[in-house]
Amino acid sequence: MSAAGSLLAVIPVASVLLLTVALRSRAVDAVAPLRLAVARSALLTGVYAVLVVELLGAMHALNRPAFVTAWLLFLVTAATAAGLRRRSNRPAPPSVATPQPVAVGAVMSGDSPDPAVEPIATNSGPAPTRTSPAPSGLLSVAVDAWRTAGRGERLLVGTIAGLVLLELLVALLAEPNNFDSQTYHLPKVEHWVAQGDLDFWPTAIHRQVTIPPGAEYLLLHLRLLTGGDQLHNLVQWAAGVLCLLVAARITAQLGGGRRAQLLTAFVLATTPMVVLQATSTQTDLVCAAWVTCAATLVLDGLRRRTGWGTLLGLGAATGLTAVTKTSGLIAVGPLLVLWGLAQLRLTLAAGAATTVPAASAATTDAARRPRPVGGVARTVGGSVLILLVAAVVVGPFLARVTAEFGHPLGPPRLRESIPMERHDPQSILVNALRIGHTAFDTPLAPLRRAGAEVIIDGAGVIGVDPQDRAITFGREIFPEPAWYPDEDRVAFPLTGALALIGAVVALARPRRIDPEQSGPLRAYAVVVLAAVLLHTSMIKWQPWGNRLILYAVVLAVPLAGLWVDALLRRRRANSARRSVATAVTVTVLATSALAGVLALSYGFPRRLVGSGSVFTTSDWDTRFLRRPQWADEFRWAAEAVRDSDARRIGLVQQNDNWEYPWWLLLRQPDGSSPDLVALQSVLPERPPADPSSVDAIVCTGSRPACTKLVPAGWRLEFRGYVGYALPPGR
């Protein structure tokens, strides 16, 4: 990465920081306003990033100058908004006795000037008002919080900060080496760069065009700004940090104090799947971040009417979730239902409280009746606005997919491979038990075997084949070990157990957690459990299913933090029982911390120590830690093709083969993209290139498949997984 690329990569970061200042809530009773501003800033930046890609793609202008211009405009706008906001935050002179008008920054941050909608903190003279601390005072606030924190809270903070910083180090040092990224995440980005637009292309790997591209849109920005993939891991790292901040805010919204918020962040930060994904180019943490942003905005709507800014935020979160990973909508749907019901309840409550002086008792009784029509219309209008904003974000991609395959969810192959094809109660039960077995897996092999046998035998009793293809992905066989710290499979038994207990307690006995938050706690627990049940009834079991349900885990962790905090503060009459409960809780938390540290230290395929360490493994070998035997084979074939001076190169590959190494090895001397064309295509309307039209052919996977496409008289060489073919004379 060049020095210019490094400087350009700072622009998005600076823009997000400035937007965080500009979008800070003015509401007097805003919960954790700084974290809310971060969520708003992330959503606005995410929508802008997606729309820039869509707009420039439609103009065939996916290039560095266009993206630099777009980000400079965004930076200037963010700086202007931040400046206006800081100016409006200046205290009024003591002589001023009238309230100041609402500033432009309030509209940007989603605060409404209508006190019945969202209370606004205004300066009305010397009388003190409770407002959020100014950004310039954040350091002093942090210092005061640290001074007043107990040893346990400081230990939680230190562990969280240490993990996050070490993850940042790994993310910066490690080359992208996720398996799916080699197959379709990163080749997708390279195709866009090479062709300058978002049009689909002939390919043998349908996931390059059918899987929602929201996370790859973010990678595309970094690719064009920096010229390479050195910062690609930072997208998921930033998403992980956003998840921690917003999950802690959700805990605060549900009544949790500082310790409960820290416990939530601690449990989430030490979850092995979160630790490993935070240094990856996968997409699950990005999806979880958008879902969590939707959740925190929904919870703001439980006690107050939602303003325009929050409605736009909910639409942005919905659209970003849909364009990143459609499975995240399984949680966003119930969240939006909760928001709609809460808004209707507030409407009825406001109508019931309205009274108007009247001359007769009959008139007074009539005036006191609820007037829900306007509020209902407002809620319906808000719902429509949310869907419209979401459609603006995800609509262009869905339109391209529909035009290509005749269905917004892609070809039948995609629609039938992942979603459940049976929905009878018995099949759903077996699928849920298998997903739970994989999610709660431990290194104890006897326990794993015993649990799997119970599920398999039970499935037979109720007449369900536990390996039925209608409820099982591909040709996979249940059970599959998932305890090892691998970014695609690692289980989360401790986090899952704490979250499950917290959800059950919040649902059945919320007063044990917080007597004043019984309603919101129970409602949120219902949403979390509904998301899990919907997931198990809609998504087939698969060995790497733990990462697919990560969005639900992030949503559920605040309930774990609240329950653990309630357990620690409970005053039992029997001090011995209380001591035992505290000791067990501390042991669980210590074990969770150990699991997170081990995942970061020895996790696969990026680790701090041992074989494959980011400190001792070369850049190229790091990319191939999943398949080390392929590293030299790709180099061998690429070197032969480069030596032949081939310009147009044909690709022969299967659906799960690695394509990305070719984009790196065959790049032009000036750094521009190679001319790679597919010699196979699973897109009916996009035929592959004619093998006779290329100067060379590179193959992965199947030698017989390659042989069938090599023109007569060409020389074919093959080594294990990789091969190449050259025409006579080259």
XYZ file of N, CA and C in Angstrom, residues 1 22 45 93 134-135 177 185 194 213 332 350 358 390 432 440 520 539 570 575 641 676 686:
69
model
N 0.853 -1.194 0.000
C 0.000 0.000 0.000
C 0.886 1.240 0.000
N -21.504 15.447 14.741
C -22.678 16.120 14.174
C -23.984 15.446 14.560
N -22.865 6.476 7.052
C -21.683 6.195 6.236
C -21.891 4.937 5.407
N -25.872 33.432 26.178
C -25.514 34.436 27.192
C -26.556 34.470 28.297
N -20.250 17.515 26.286
C -19.743 17.894 24.975
C -18.615 16.970 24.576
N -18.425 16.790 23.262
C -17.347 15.914 22.825
C -15.993 16.312 23.379
N -7.178 -14.300 4.161
C -7.006 -15.719 3.875
C -8.240 -16.546 4.198
N -15.783 -13.666 -2.291
C -15.857 -12.321 -1.718
C -14.895 -11.363 -2.434
N -12.066 -4.336 -12.404
C -11.599 -4.594 -13.767
C -12.562 -4.059 -14.816
N -24.041 -8.219 -1.838
C -22.660 -7.711 -1.860
C -22.369 -6.550 -0.918
N -34.280 -8.572 12.021
C -34.786 -7.216 11.800
C -36.309 -7.213 11.699
N -51.301 8.131 24.598
C -51.401 9.589 24.476
C -52.840 10.016 24.261
N -64.710 21.002 29.033
C -65.988 20.985 28.320
C -67.084 21.414 29.287
N -35.070 1.368 2.919
C -34.430 0.061 2.737
C -34.406 -0.328 1.268
N -33.450 -27.562 14.730
C -33.087 -26.706 15.859
C -32.144 -27.429 16.818
N -23.239 -25.288 20.747
C -22.802 -25.507 22.128
C -21.713 -26.580 22.225
N -39.974 -3.787 28.808
C -38.950 -3.822 27.754
C -38.108 -5.089 27.771
N -33.344 -21.879 8.098
C -31.988 -22.127 7.604
C -31.577 -23.564 7.924
N -27.340 -9.298 43.657
C -28.431 -9.809 44.477
C -27.963 -10.036 45.907
N -25.743 -16.060 52.947
C -24.512 -15.527 52.373
C -23.680 -16.611 51.716
N 2.498 -18.574 -17.150
C 1.605 -17.752 -17.970
C 2.212 -16.378 -18.208
N -8.968 -11.421 -17.148
C -9.380 -12.790 -16.856
C -10.812 -13.001 -17.321
N -25.413 -15.311 -19.879
C -24.043 -14.795 -20.056
C -23.119 -15.954 -20.423
